[in-house]
């Protein structure tokens, strides 16, 4: 049995967890909540620095209270990127210190792949097309020839970011996504808005601006509704294209925006019509969490991947398609 | 005869013609769904003809309805099954001509190209539009390169061959190819 301690802290959530092959054994999370506006990168990093040792201490206590000894831990995993540079560096420093202290190897985990792997762990999905939607990231991913390939992604901002930006302009407080969803439920009519899919990629900044403009002549409810309808239809269309192109038959939803019920409904309808299976992990594993980093770290460690401290620098624009997926046996290539 | 169901259309063969029907998507609100299907049907028919005038082989249009196009049947293989360096160079020349004519395909994948009689036919103009900017051309090629990267293990060689062909038919090719590199770095995590 392998046991890995993982730390996540790419943006607003600082979270650490200890997992083994079977389950999450312990998890502790401290969330940075901005007083006004959105995430301030420096404040978020200061938050993580302030709480890092406390989170680890509480995590180890919880672990020991359950009858385990820290000597059982085989490796320390941390989210190496993508994310906010200052936040990543704070988390990496804690991870290195822990690895040195316990004298065990370090594993650098790609944050996006963390979302994918916890979804594969906690749902029956085996080889899914993954729609990963959060504040900063919006990607359609899938495994092929030893890598997690990006089939489509945003050409400008993440969907969560677009929702928050529009919401701030409409006078709603951060995070705007859930509020937009609430208003959208009370809408009475659809307002025409831009729909931008370029091949397998999508773009949200124009939609966000158009929605803000539309507030002049339409109710907030109708604009929220129409914004969601267009933005999510774009995401679902590209997800469906990826299914058609790859021949895969499963869809996995990941990331914080995956909490939106309208997005889930649209994906579910699309999958039903295509005869594909649709999987949504439970909520605690959808947003950023320590367990996803610990578990992906475990898969990497078990397949022989560790990271020497001297080359453990963070990468704010770490691409998931640069990571060798050593823990999945290559499927038969059908081209 | 039923041929293929892609992500957005059902393609069938009837009386020697290809019938492309854009099917409704239940996940989209009806108004948006009809708008997208109508716009794409009309744009596809128009731009297929325009592309042929630029010297890019495309099937000849026979008739158009609200959500349906009737067109010539091309007896060929999708390029993704027969791809090699020579074909990628040919592909590059073709897309260079298309872009010179101010057309952006919008969905350049190796499934949307048919190889027949030593010619590559470009199909599925459903997302095509008219634009002569470096940015749009760059995104068009970025989409193609992503498909090559995600489906063909020897993509680096193929991308180089494509670029060689693209430079032959588009005078500002290098500017576009530089932009492709920039687009790859963008839109990640700001």
PDB file of C-alpha atoms in Angstrom, chain B residues 3-4 18 59 72-82 87 110-121 123:
ATOM      1  CA  UNK B   3     -22.868   7.385 -44.106  1.00  0.00           C
ATOM      2  CA  UNK B   4     -21.775   9.085 -40.947  1.00  0.00           C
ATOM      3  CA  UNK B  18     -24.275  13.698 -50.344  1.00  0.00           C
ATOM      4  CA  UNK B  59     -17.559  19.144 -53.391  1.00  0.00           C
ATOM      5  CA  UNK B  72     -21.330  16.132 -54.938  1.00  0.00           C
ATOM      6  CA  UNK B  73     -20.108  12.788 -53.561  1.00  0.00           C
ATOM      7  CA  UNK B  74     -16.303  12.544 -53.328  1.00  0.00           C
ATOM      8  CA  UNK B  75     -15.019   8.977 -53.337  1.00  0.00           C
ATOM      9  CA  UNK B  76     -11.969   9.418 -51.086  1.00  0.00           C
ATOM     10  CA  UNK B  77     -10.311   8.530 -47.791  1.00  0.00           C
ATOM     11  CA  UNK B  78     -10.168  10.857 -44.767  1.00  0.00           C
ATOM     12  CA  UNK B  79      -6.627  12.239 -44.668  1.00  0.00           C
ATOM     13  CA  UNK B  80      -6.202  11.110 -41.050  1.00  0.00           C
ATOM     14  CA  UNK B  81      -5.910   7.499 -42.277  1.00  0.00           C
ATOM     15  CA  UNK B  82      -3.371   8.143 -45.026  1.00  0.00           C
ATOM     16  CA  UNK B  87       0.359  15.035 -48.050  1.00  0.00           C
ATOM     17  CA  UNK B 110      -7.549  15.589 -40.723  1.00  0.00           C
ATOM     18  CA  UNK B 111     -11.077  14.127 -40.637  1.00  0.00           C
ATOM     19  CA  UNK B 112     -12.326  17.109 -42.646  1.00  0.00           C
ATOM     20  CA  UNK B 113     -10.068  16.429 -45.611  1.00  0.00           C
ATOM     21  CA  UNK B 114     -10.646  13.703 -48.191  1.00  0.00           C
ATOM     22  CA  UNK B 115      -7.871  12.257 -50.317  1.00  0.00           C
ATOM     23  CA  UNK B 116      -9.036  11.309 -53.791  1.00  0.00           C
ATOM     24  CA  UNK B 117      -7.278  11.090 -57.182  1.00  0.00           C
ATOM     25  CA  UNK B 118      -4.100  12.616 -55.678  1.00  0.00           C
ATOM     26  CA  UNK B 119      -6.074  15.678 -54.649  1.00  0.00           C
ATOM     27  CA  UNK B 120      -7.120  16.752 -51.161  1.00  0.00           C
ATOM     28  CA  UNK B 121     -10.758  17.874 -50.943  1.00  0.00           C
ATOM     29  CA  UNK B 123     -15.047  19.418 -46.562  1.00  0.00           C
TER      30      UNK B 123
END
